[in-house]
Short mmCIF file of C-alpha atoms and ligand atoms in Angstrom, two decimals:
data_model
loop_
_atom_site.label_atom_id
_atom_site.label_comp_id
_atom_site.label_asym_id
_atom_site.label_seq_id
_atom_site.Cartn_x
_atom_site.Cartn_y
_atom_site.Cartn_z
CA MET A 1 48.49 73.02 89.73
CA ASP A 2 45.69 74.94 91.51
CA MET A 3 42.18 75.71 90.18
CA PHE A 4 39.31 77.90 91.46
CA VAL A 5 35.95 76.73 92.65
CA VAL A 6 33.60 79.75 92.32
CA GLN A 7 29.97 80.00 93.90
CA GLY A 8 28.37 82.60 91.45
CA GLY A 9 25.31 84.93 91.92
CA GLN A 10 26.41 87.08 94.89
CA PRO A 11 26.66 90.91 94.19
CA LEU A 12 29.99 92.14 95.33
CA ALA A 13 29.87 94.88 98.17
CA GLY A 14 32.51 96.72 100.18
CA ARG A 15 36.01 98.34 100.05
CA VAL A 16 39.25 97.08 98.72
CA GLY A 17 42.68 98.52 97.93
CA VAL A 18 44.60 98.17 94.54
CA SER A 19 48.07 96.91 94.37
CA GLY A 20 51.04 98.41 92.39
CA ALA A 21 51.20 98.03 88.62
CA LYS A 22 52.78 94.88 87.24
CA ASN A 23 53.54 96.54 84.02
CA SER A 24 55.57 99.37 85.75
CA ALA A 25 57.23 97.16 88.27
CA LEU A 26 58.65 94.74 85.75
CA PRO A 27 60.59 97.04 83.24
CA ILE A 28 61.40 99.42 86.48
CA MET A 29 63.18 96.49 88.20
CA ALA A 30 64.89 95.46 85.02
CA ALA A 31 66.22 99.11 84.61
CA SER A 32 67.66 98.85 87.90
CA LEU A 33 70.58 97.09 85.91
CA LEU A 34 71.59 100.63 84.73
CA ALA A 35 72.35 101.91 88.12
CA ASP A 36 75.44 102.45 90.08
CA GLY A 37 74.27 101.86 93.80
CA PRO A 38 71.03 100.17 95.09
CA SER A 39 67.63 101.16 94.34
CA VAL A 40 64.60 100.69 96.57
CA ILE A 41 61.15 100.17 94.90
CA TRP A 42 58.13 100.68 96.76
CA GLY A 43 54.54 98.98 96.15
CA VAL A 44 55.86 96.15 94.00
CA PRO A 45 53.04 93.67 93.66
CA ASP A 46 53.37 90.25 94.91
CA LEU A 47 53.21 88.22 91.72
CA ALA A 48 54.67 85.15 90.17
CA ASP A 49 56.15 87.51 87.32
CA VAL A 50 57.94 89.49 89.88
CA ARG A 51 59.40 86.38 91.39
CA THR A 52 60.43 85.06 87.93
CA LEU A 53 62.24 88.48 87.02
CA SER A 54 63.86 88.41 90.49
CA GLN A 55 65.37 85.35 89.55
CA LEU A 56 66.47 86.40 86.22
CA LEU A 57 68.05 89.51 87.72
CA GLN A 58 69.86 87.23 90.18
CA THR A 59 71.41 85.44 87.21
CA LEU A 60 72.28 88.83 86.01
CA GLY A 61 74.51 89.53 89.04
CA MET A 62 72.01 91.64 91.18
CA ASN A 63 70.90 91.05 94.74
CA VAL A 64 67.07 91.39 94.79
CA LEU A 65 65.54 91.51 98.57
CA ARG A 66 61.93 91.90 99.40
CA GLY A 67 61.58 93.96 102.62
CA ALA A 68 58.70 93.62 105.23
CA ALA A 69 56.71 96.64 103.96
CA GLY A 70 56.62 94.94 100.36
CA GLU A 71 59.53 97.32 99.07
CA ILE A 72 62.10 95.55 96.85
CA LEU A 73 65.87 96.45 97.08
CA LEU A 74 67.98 95.97 93.86
CA ASP A 75 71.84 96.11 93.84
CA VAL A 76 74.25 95.04 91.19
CA TYR A 77 77.12 93.02 92.65
CA ASP A 78 78.49 91.50 89.40
CA PRO A 79 78.40 93.69 86.19
CA LYS A 80 79.87 90.96 83.95
CA ALA A 81 76.89 88.64 83.62
CA CYS A 82 75.12 89.43 80.44
CA VAL A 83 73.05 86.21 79.57
CA ALA A 84 69.17 85.95 79.95
CA ASP A 85 68.68 82.33 79.56
CA TYR A 86 65.76 80.65 77.50
CA GLU A 87 64.53 78.85 80.73
CA LEU A 88 63.62 82.07 82.57
CA VAL A 89 62.63 84.28 79.48
CA ARG A 90 60.19 81.57 78.10
CA ARG A 91 58.23 81.72 81.39
CA MET A 92 57.91 85.73 81.13
CA ARG A 93 57.95 87.81 78.06
CA ALA A 94 58.79 90.90 80.11
CA SER A 95 62.25 89.53 80.47
CA ILE A 96 62.93 91.33 77.02
CA CYS A 97 63.04 94.41 79.24
CA VAL A 98 66.70 93.48 80.50
CA LEU A 99 67.92 93.97 76.78
CA GLY A 100 68.12 97.59 76.80
CA PRO A 101 69.70 98.22 80.35
CA LEU A 102 72.28 95.34 79.77
CA LEU A 103 73.48 96.69 76.43
CA ALA A 104 73.63 100.42 77.67
CA ARG A 105 75.58 99.55 80.84
CA ARG A 106 77.44 96.32 79.98
CA ARG A 107 77.76 96.96 76.18
CA PHE A 108 76.86 93.28 75.68
CA ALA A 109 73.61 91.23 76.08
CA VAL A 110 72.48 87.82 75.20
CA VAL A 111 68.68 87.60 75.68
CA SER A 112 66.53 84.70 74.57
CA LEU A 113 63.91 85.60 72.15
CA PRO A 114 60.71 85.46 73.89
CA GLY A 115 58.56 83.91 71.28
CA GLY A 116 54.64 84.20 70.97
CA CYS A 117 52.12 83.32 73.34
CA ALA A 118 48.19 82.89 73.58
CA ILE A 119 47.51 86.46 72.80
CA GLY A 120 49.40 86.77 69.52
CA ASP A 121 52.93 86.46 67.90
CA ARG A 122 54.46 89.30 69.74
CA PRO A 123 57.39 90.18 67.67
CA VAL A 124 60.36 92.43 69.08
CA ASP A 125 61.29 93.92 65.68
CA LEU A 126 60.79 97.47 66.86
CA HIS A 127 62.86 96.94 69.95
CA LEU A 128 65.65 95.86 67.75
CA LYS A 129 65.20 98.72 65.17
CA GLY A 130 65.44 101.25 67.98
CA LEU A 131 68.51 99.72 69.69
CA ARG A 132 70.13 99.34 66.17
CA ALA A 133 69.49 102.94 65.54
CA LEU A 134 71.45 104.01 68.81
CA GLY A 135 74.48 101.75 67.20
CA ALA A 136 73.97 98.35 68.70
CA GLU A 137 75.08 95.48 66.47
CA ILE A 138 72.37 92.73 66.75
CA ARG A 139 72.20 89.47 65.51
CA ILE A 140 69.88 86.57 66.18
CA GLU A 141 71.38 82.84 66.67
CA ARG A 142 70.03 79.71 68.16
CA GLY A 143 67.04 81.55 69.38
CA TYR A 144 68.84 84.32 71.35
CA ILE A 145 69.29 88.02 70.55
CA ILE A 146 72.98 88.80 70.82
CA ALA A 147 73.50 92.50 70.97
CA LYS A 148 76.86 94.53 71.54
CA ALA A 149 77.64 98.18 71.32
CA ARG A 150 81.07 99.71 71.98
CA LYS A 151 79.47 102.99 72.15
CA LEU A 152 75.86 104.01 71.83
CA ARG A 153 74.96 107.25 70.16
CA GLY A 154 71.76 109.39 70.37
CA ALA A 155 69.52 109.10 67.16
CA SER A 156 65.99 109.93 65.79
CA ILE A 157 63.99 106.93 66.14
CA TYR A 158 60.34 106.18 64.82
CA LEU A 159 58.88 103.38 66.89
CA GLY A 160 55.33 103.06 65.06
CA GLY A 161 54.36 99.61 64.20
CA PRO A 162 51.38 97.92 62.45
CA PHE A 163 49.36 97.90 65.71
CA GLY A 164 50.51 101.22 67.29
CA SER A 165 53.71 101.58 69.32
CA THR A 166 55.24 99.21 71.74
CA VAL A 167 55.22 99.63 75.40
CA THR A 168 58.27 97.49 76.31
CA GLY A 169 59.94 98.27 73.19
CA THR A 170 59.85 101.97 74.25
CA CYS A 171 61.08 101.23 77.72
CA ASN A 172 63.96 99.34 76.01
CA VAL A 173 65.11 102.23 73.68
CA MET A 174 64.56 104.81 76.38
CA ALA A 175 66.83 102.97 78.82
CA ALA A 176 69.57 102.23 76.38
CA ALA A 177 69.42 106.02 75.33
CA THR A 178 69.92 107.23 78.73
CA LEU A 179 73.56 106.15 78.62
CA ALA A 180 74.12 107.11 74.90
CA ALA A 181 76.25 110.01 73.92
CA GLY A 182 74.19 112.98 72.62
CA VAL A 183 70.36 113.45 72.14
CA THR A 184 67.86 110.68 71.32
CA THR A 185 64.44 111.45 70.05
CA ILE A 186 61.61 108.89 69.88
CA GLU A 187 58.58 109.35 67.78
CA ALA A 188 55.49 107.26 68.16
CA ALA A 189 56.56 106.39 71.53
CA ALA A 190 54.11 104.45 73.74
CA CYS A 191 52.14 106.87 75.89
CA GLU A 192 50.87 104.15 78.64
CA PRO A 193 51.06 105.39 82.24
CA GLU A 194 53.55 102.62 82.91
CA VAL A 195 55.88 104.28 80.45
CA VAL A 196 55.74 107.33 82.13
CA ASP A 197 56.39 105.70 85.42
CA PHE A 198 59.35 103.89 84.00
CA GLY A 199 60.76 107.36 82.51
CA THR A 200 60.04 108.91 85.92
CA TYR A 201 62.05 106.26 87.75
CA LEU A 202 64.85 106.72 85.07
CA ASN A 203 64.93 110.44 85.80
CA GLY A 204 65.05 109.73 89.57
CA MET A 205 68.42 108.01 88.74
CA GLY A 206 69.66 111.06 87.15
CA ALA A 207 68.47 110.48 83.36
CA LYS A 208 67.30 113.42 81.18
CA ILE A 209 63.98 112.39 79.58
CA SER A 210 61.34 114.92 78.60
CA GLY A 211 58.04 114.35 76.85
CA LEU A 212 56.74 111.34 78.91
CA GLY A 213 53.30 110.49 78.33
CA THR A 214 53.37 111.99 74.65
CA PRO A 215 54.43 110.33 71.32
CA PHE A 216 57.30 112.19 71.19
CA VAL A 217 59.87 111.56 73.97
CA ARG A 218 63.47 113.35 74.05
CA ILE A 219 66.41 111.84 75.91
CA GLU A 220 69.62 113.43 76.59
CA GLY A 221 72.38 111.06 77.30
CA VAL A 222 74.24 111.12 80.74
CA ASP A 223 77.43 109.52 81.79
CA GLU A 224 76.11 107.69 84.83
CA LEU A 225 72.59 106.76 86.74
CA ILE A 226 72.78 106.41 90.36
CA GLY A 227 70.28 104.08 92.45
CA THR A 228 67.17 105.85 93.79
CA GLN A 229 63.81 105.29 95.58
CA HIS A 230 60.53 104.93 93.79
CA GLU A 231 57.07 104.21 94.27
CA ILE A 232 55.19 102.29 91.60
CA ILE A 233 51.91 103.59 90.54
CA PRO A 234 48.63 101.71 91.08
CA ASP A 235 47.84 98.94 88.70
CA ARG A 236 45.07 100.45 86.51
CA ILE A 237 44.43 97.08 84.90
CA GLU A 238 43.76 95.46 88.28
CA ALA A 239 41.53 98.36 89.28
CA ALA A 240 39.76 97.97 85.98
CA THR A 241 39.16 94.35 86.67
CA LEU A 242 37.80 95.04 90.15
CA ILE A 243 35.42 97.76 88.72
CA LEU A 244 34.29 95.28 86.04
CA ALA A 245 33.77 92.45 88.93
CA ALA A 246 31.39 95.00 90.79
CA ALA A 247 29.62 95.75 87.59
CA ILE A 248 29.12 92.09 86.43
CA THR A 249 27.61 91.01 89.76
CA ARG A 250 25.73 94.26 89.82
CA GLY A 251 27.44 95.18 93.14
CA ASP A 252 28.47 98.33 95.05
CA VAL A 253 32.30 98.53 95.55
CA THR A 254 34.77 101.22 96.51
CA LEU A 255 38.24 100.93 95.42
CA GLU A 256 41.13 102.65 97.25
CA ASN A 257 44.52 103.46 95.59
CA VAL A 258 43.21 104.15 92.22
CA ARG A 259 44.37 106.81 89.60
CA LEU A 260 41.26 107.89 87.97
CA ASP A 261 43.27 109.88 85.29
CA HIS A 262 44.78 106.57 84.10
CA LEU A 263 41.37 104.89 83.68
CA THR A 264 39.39 107.69 81.68
CA ALA A 265 38.52 105.43 78.71
CA VAL A 266 37.33 102.65 80.88
CA LEU A 267 35.19 104.81 83.20
CA GLU A 268 33.69 106.56 80.12
CA LYS A 269 32.66 103.30 78.43
CA LEU A 270 31.21 102.09 81.74
CA ARG A 271 29.21 105.10 82.08
CA GLU A 272 27.85 104.53 78.57
CA ILE A 273 27.09 100.94 79.55
CA GLY A 274 25.03 102.42 82.66
CA VAL A 275 27.49 101.59 85.48
CA ARG A 276 27.42 104.35 88.12
CA ILE A 277 30.83 105.72 89.03
CA GLU A 278 31.68 108.19 91.71
CA SER A 279 35.14 109.38 92.51
CA THR A 280 36.04 109.30 96.35
CA ASP A 281 38.93 110.97 98.22
CA ASP A 282 41.38 108.24 97.46
CA GLY A 283 39.58 106.08 94.82
CA VAL A 284 36.47 105.38 93.19
CA ARG A 285 32.97 104.05 94.04
CA ILE A 286 31.14 101.64 91.57
CA HIS A 287 27.46 100.94 92.03
CA THR A 288 25.58 99.03 89.44
CA PRO A 289 21.91 99.23 88.48
CA ILE A 290 20.33 96.08 87.23
CA GLU A 291 19.52 97.26 83.89
CA LEU A 292 22.74 97.95 81.53
CA ARG A 293 22.87 98.89 78.01
CA SER A 294 24.99 97.07 75.33
CA ALA A 295 28.06 99.21 73.78
CA ASP A 296 30.68 98.97 71.13
CA CYS A 297 34.28 98.80 72.37
CA PHE A 298 37.43 99.25 70.57
CA MET A 299 40.81 98.49 72.31
CA LEU A 300 43.53 100.96 71.19
CA PRO A 301 46.96 102.09 72.64
CA HIS A 302 46.68 104.47 75.58
CA PRO A 303 44.62 106.67 76.02
CA GLY A 304 42.23 104.22 74.41
CA LEU A 305 40.60 101.41 76.05
CA PRO A 306 43.36 98.98 77.10
CA THR A 307 43.65 95.68 75.33
CA ASP A 308 44.35 94.16 78.98
CA VAL A 309 40.72 94.89 79.94
CA GLN A 310 39.28 93.46 76.51
CA ALA A 311 38.43 90.10 77.96
CA GLN A 312 36.91 91.36 81.33
CA LEU A 313 34.79 93.96 79.56
CA MET A 314 33.61 91.22 77.34
CA ALA A 315 32.61 89.24 80.21
CA LEU A 316 30.33 92.12 81.49
CA LEU A 317 28.83 92.42 77.96
CA THR A 318 27.90 88.85 77.89
CA THR A 319 25.27 89.75 80.63
CA VAL A 320 24.07 92.95 79.11
CA PRO A 321 20.90 92.92 76.90
CA GLY A 322 21.40 93.64 73.08
CA ILE A 323 24.33 93.44 70.75
CA SER A 324 27.94 94.61 71.74
CA LEU A 325 30.90 94.74 69.49
CA VAL A 326 34.24 94.24 71.00
CA THR A 327 37.41 95.00 68.65
CA ASP A 328 41.07 94.43 69.60
CA LYS A 329 43.35 96.79 67.57
CA VAL A 330 46.43 95.98 69.49
CA PHE A 331 46.46 92.21 69.73
CA PRO A 332 43.76 91.09 67.12
CA ASP A 333 43.98 87.48 68.03
CA ARG A 334 43.37 87.98 71.84
CA PHE A 335 40.16 85.90 71.87
CA MET A 336 41.02 82.47 73.56
CA HIS A 337 38.40 83.21 76.30
CA VAL A 338 35.39 83.31 73.73
CA ALA A 339 35.20 79.55 73.41
CA GLU A 340 35.38 79.24 77.25
CA MET A 341 32.89 81.97 77.90
CA ALA A 342 30.51 80.05 75.49
CA ARG A 343 30.74 77.05 77.83
CA MET A 344 29.07 79.27 80.36
CA GLY A 345 26.28 80.10 77.94
CA ALA A 346 27.59 83.44 76.59
CA ARG A 347 26.67 84.16 73.00
CA ILE A 348 29.75 85.39 71.22
CA ARG A 349 30.83 85.25 67.49
CA ARG A 350 34.29 85.96 66.52
CA GLU A 351 34.84 87.84 63.26
CA GLY A 352 38.44 88.59 62.60
CA PRO A 353 39.69 91.10 65.28
CA SER A 354 36.12 91.54 66.66
CA ALA A 355 33.75 89.64 68.67
CA ILE A 356 30.04 90.08 68.46
CA VAL A 357 28.51 89.60 71.86
CA SER A 358 24.53 88.96 72.32
CA GLY A 359 23.95 89.42 75.96
CA VAL A 360 22.14 86.51 77.62
CA PRO A 361 19.88 86.93 80.72
CA SER A 362 22.25 84.88 82.76
CA LEU A 363 25.40 82.83 82.68
CA SER A 364 25.57 79.29 83.91
CA GLY A 365 28.31 77.81 86.00
CA ALA A 366 30.59 75.45 84.16
CA CYS A 367 34.24 74.17 84.16
CA VAL A 368 36.37 76.46 82.25
CA MET A 369 40.16 76.78 81.25
CA ALA A 370 42.11 79.86 81.46
CA SER A 371 44.60 80.45 78.46
CA ASP A 372 46.35 83.78 79.48
CA LEU A 373 46.38 86.33 82.43
CA ARG A 374 43.54 88.71 81.43
CA ALA A 375 41.41 85.75 79.96
CA SER A 376 41.93 84.02 83.42
CA ALA A 377 40.48 87.13 85.20
CA ALA A 378 37.42 87.43 82.87
CA LEU A 379 36.57 83.83 83.48
CA VAL A 380 36.72 84.34 87.14
CA LEU A 381 34.38 87.37 86.53
CA ALA A 382 31.97 85.38 84.52
CA ALA A 383 31.88 82.77 87.05
CA LEU A 384 30.96 85.26 90.06
CA ALA A 385 28.04 86.39 87.91
CA ALA A 386 26.84 82.89 86.79
CA GLN A 387 24.20 80.92 88.33
CA GLY A 388 25.59 77.97 90.28
CA GLU A 389 28.97 76.74 90.67
CA SER A 390 31.98 77.12 88.14
CA VAL A 391 35.72 75.86 88.03
CA VAL A 392 38.37 78.02 86.58
CA ARG A 393 41.35 75.87 85.75
CA ARG A 394 45.02 76.80 84.93
CA ILE A 395 45.10 79.74 87.21
CA TYR A 396 48.78 79.83 87.11
CA HIS A 397 48.17 82.36 84.56
CA LEU A 398 46.19 84.48 86.97
CA ASP A 399 48.95 84.28 89.57
CA ARG A 400 51.60 85.60 87.09
CA GLY A 401 49.87 89.02 87.19
CA TYR A 402 47.34 89.67 89.90
CA ASP A 403 48.17 90.25 93.69
CA HIS A 404 45.82 87.86 95.51
CA LEU A 405 42.94 88.48 93.31
CA GLU A 406 40.88 85.78 94.80
CA LEU A 407 41.51 87.07 98.51
CA LYS A 408 40.38 90.61 97.31
CA LEU A 409 37.25 89.44 95.66
CA ASN A 410 36.44 87.22 98.75
CA ARG A 411 36.72 90.33 100.82
CA LEU A 412 33.99 91.96 98.68
CA GLY A 413 31.78 88.85 99.31
CA GLY A 414 32.82 86.55 96.46
CA ARG A 415 32.74 82.98 97.06
CA ILE A 416 36.18 81.69 95.50
CA THR A 417 37.99 78.71 96.79
CA ARG A 418 41.57 77.66 95.60
CA VAL A 419 42.07 73.99 95.49
CA GLU A 420 44.36 71.59 93.79
CA ASP A 421 43.29 70.77 90.34
CA THR A 422 42.55 66.91 90.94
CA PRO A 423 39.45 64.92 89.68
CA THR A 424 38.26 64.40 93.32
CA ASN A 425 38.25 68.11 93.84
CA MET A 426 35.89 68.73 90.94
CA PRO A 427 32.63 69.85 92.30
CA ALA A 428 29.89 66.94 91.84
CA THR A 429 27.50 69.69 90.30
CA LEU A 430 29.81 70.10 87.48
CA LYS A 431 30.25 66.34 86.41
CA ALA A 432 28.07 65.20 83.43
CA SER A 433 26.30 62.61 85.73
CA ALA A 434 24.70 65.51 87.55
CA LEU A 435 22.88 66.51 84.46
CA GLU A 436 19.29 65.44 84.58
CA ARG A 437 17.54 63.52 81.71
CA PRO A 438 14.75 65.51 80.28
CA ALA A 439 11.57 64.67 81.64
CA ASP A 440 9.85 64.32 78.22
CA ILE A 441 12.49 61.88 76.93
CA ASP A 442 11.29 58.54 78.37
CA ASP A 443 13.98 55.91 79.37
CA ALA A 444 12.07 53.63 76.87
CA ASP A 445 13.13 55.72 73.99
CA ALA A 446 16.75 55.00 74.82
CA GLU A 447 16.13 51.12 74.74
CA ILE A 448 17.74 49.14 72.06
CA ARG A 449 15.09 47.82 69.71
CA GLY A 450 15.16 45.16 66.95
CA PRO A 451 17.68 42.33 66.81
CA LYS A 452 20.58 42.32 69.27
CA TRP A 453 22.66 40.52 66.94
CA LEU A 454 23.17 41.10 63.36
CA THR A 455 24.55 38.34 60.99
CA VAL A 456 27.23 39.72 58.82
CA THR A 457 27.85 38.37 55.35
CA ALA A 458 30.78 39.33 53.02
CA PRO A 459 29.33 41.33 49.89
CA THR A 460 29.79 39.71 46.77
CA LYS A 461 32.09 41.48 44.36
CA THR A 462 30.31 43.10 41.48
CA LYS A 463 32.05 43.38 38.19
CA LEU A 464 32.81 46.93 36.97
CA ALA A 465 31.82 47.90 33.29
CA THR A 466 35.42 48.86 32.81
CA ASP A 467 37.04 45.49 33.89
N1 LIG B 501 54.70 94.96 68.39
C1 LIG B 501 55.27 94.55 66.92
N2 LIG B 501 56.69 94.77 67.12
C2 LIG B 501 57.26 94.93 68.25
C3 LIG B 501 56.62 95.16 69.37
C4 LIG B 501 55.15 95.02 69.41
O1 LIG B 501 54.61 94.60 66.04
O2 LIG B 501 58.68 94.89 68.22
C5 LIG B 501 53.09 94.75 68.17
C6 LIG B 501 52.37 93.73 68.98
O3 LIG B 501 52.44 92.44 68.38
C7 LIG B 501 51.15 94.03 69.36
C8 LIG B 501 51.49 95.72 69.56
O4 LIG B 501 52.62 96.02 68.77
O5 LIG B 501 50.41 93.94 68.41
C9 LIG B 501 51.67 96.16 70.93
O6 LIG B 501 52.71 95.42 71.71
P1 LIG B 501 53.48 95.88 72.76
O7 LIG B 501 55.07 95.86 72.32
O8 LIG B 501 53.08 97.34 73.21
O9 LIG B 501 53.27 94.93 73.94
P2 LIG B 501 54.40 94.62 74.98
O10 LIG B 501 55.06 95.65 75.50
O11 LIG B 501 54.95 93.20 74.70
C10 LIG B 501 52.86 95.16 76.99
C11 LIG B 501 52.33 94.88 78.25
C12 LIG B 501 51.04 93.90 77.83
C13 LIG B 501 50.12 94.69 77.05
C14 LIG B 501 50.80 95.55 75.91
C15 LIG B 501 49.87 96.45 75.23
C16 LIG B 501 54.16 94.48 79.79
C17 LIG B 501 55.10 93.79 80.62
N3 LIG B 501 53.30 94.10 78.90
O12 LIG B 501 53.39 94.26 76.42
O13 LIG B 501 50.60 93.46 79.00
O14 LIG B 501 48.89 94.01 76.72
O15 LIG B 501 51.95 96.22 76.34
O16 LIG B 501 49.30 97.46 76.03
O17 LIG B 501 54.06 95.80 79.93
C18 LIG B 501 49.26 91.98 80.28
O18 LIG B 501 49.68 92.62 81.35
O19 LIG B 501 48.44 91.08 80.41
C19 LIG B 501 49.83 92.12 79.19
C20 LIG B 501 49.87 91.23 78.01
#
C-alpha cells in the first residue's frame, strides 16, 4: 500500500490540464454492453476504477482495449455472460451500471448488490423501482440482484428519493428504456452533466432520448443500438479539486480543458469566499488573495454544489477566518474527513448532516488516514496548505478516482512524494519522539517521588448490616 509524504506551505502556481470525467466514463463504458459493434471512447481517465470496470466488462464477454492516445475500444464477443460477481462489484459501486444494459440487451442479469461505503448506506431501491416499472422481474438472493425481462415496455417513472434523484439510477433506467417497446418518461431524473454525457453517448448509438439535463427525460425505444465514437466531458470534480488546491495554498493556477458551465455553483461559492476567478480561452485562472471570507455551503444535486466537492471545500474553509457551515443534503453522513482534519489542527464540529468550521490561522502537518475518494483529495489539499510535513495514508482511495493527481499538483509546485506505507518511510518529524518537551515543564516534575515500593495488605472484610 502507498502513502503520500507532503511538504506543505508552498503556494501552487502554473498551468495544468483536467482529465476526462470518471463519473461519465464508468456508466458510458458499461452502456457499451447495449451496442452491436465496437465503440471507441476518447478521453477515458487512467484510474483504478476504470481498470476494475474493464475487468468486469471482460467477464461479461467484452473486449476492452486501451489505445496509445488514451482511447478505449469496447466490443462484445460473448453476449451470453450475465453475471457481475461480488469480487469485482465490492471493489467499485459503479459496477451497478451494468444492470440496466445487461437487462435490456441480454434479458437477464445477476449483479452483486454493492452494499454501503464510507460515505453512506447507498441503497439501489430507485434503480430497481425504475427497472420493475419497465417490466423486469427482480429478486434479491444471496446478496445478488437477479433480474429478468422477456420484454421491456416503456412506462412513466418517478425517480425522486429522500435525497433527490439518483445519478447512476437514472443512467440504468435510461439505458434499459432505450431498447424497451414504446415511450418511457422519467420524472425527477438526475440532471448532472455526467448523465447528459451518458445520454448523448446513447443517442450517438441510435437511441432517441430528449430532455437530457432536465428532470424530465423522454426515451423512445428503438430496436437496436450500434457502436459509436464518443469523447468524455472534462471531469468537473477534478477541476474543482485543483481549483480548491490553488485556493487553499493561496496560489495562482490556470486550468485547461474545463467546462465552466458545469462548475457554476462551485465558482459562485468561491467568488463569495473571495477567490478570484477569470475565464481563459480554454479554461480558467484562479488567483487567491491572502484574505478570504467564511461562507455557508449546501451540497445539493446538480446544479447545486456537488457533494463530491464537499470535503475539499471544507479543507479550504478550515483555513478561512470566521465560522462556515457545510451541509451535505445528498450524503448526510459523508464526514469521515472531519476527524482527520482535526488532527491537522482544524476546528470542526459535526451536527447531523452539517459541520461547523471555525477557521484557524494555519493547519499543521500530521499523519492522516484517507477514508474515501474525495476525503483523500481533501486531506492532500489540507496537507499542501499545512505548516511542515504530512503523511496521507490509504491513498488507494485517491487512485480509484483521480488521474495522477499528485503529478498534476507537483507540476504546479506541490511537493508530494509517493512511497510505500512502511514504518521506515514515516518521516521522523511526524514521530512522537520528535515532539519537544515544553520548556516550562521541568524534567524533575516527572520524577517518581515517595516510596518506590508499596506494601500491599489484603483488606479485612467488613460485616454488612444486612448480613
Ligand atoms: N439513493 C437512494 N436510493 C437509490 C439511489 C440513491 O435513496 O436507489 C440516495 C443515495 O443514498 C444518496 C442520493 O440518493 O443519498 C444520491 O445518490 P446517487 O444514486 O445519485 O449516487 P450514485 O449514483 O451512487 C453518483 C456518483 C457519486 C456521487 C453521487 C451524487 C458515480 C459513479 N458516482 O453516485 O460519485 O457522489 O452520484 O452526485 O457516478 C465520487 O465520485 O466520489 C462519488 C461518490
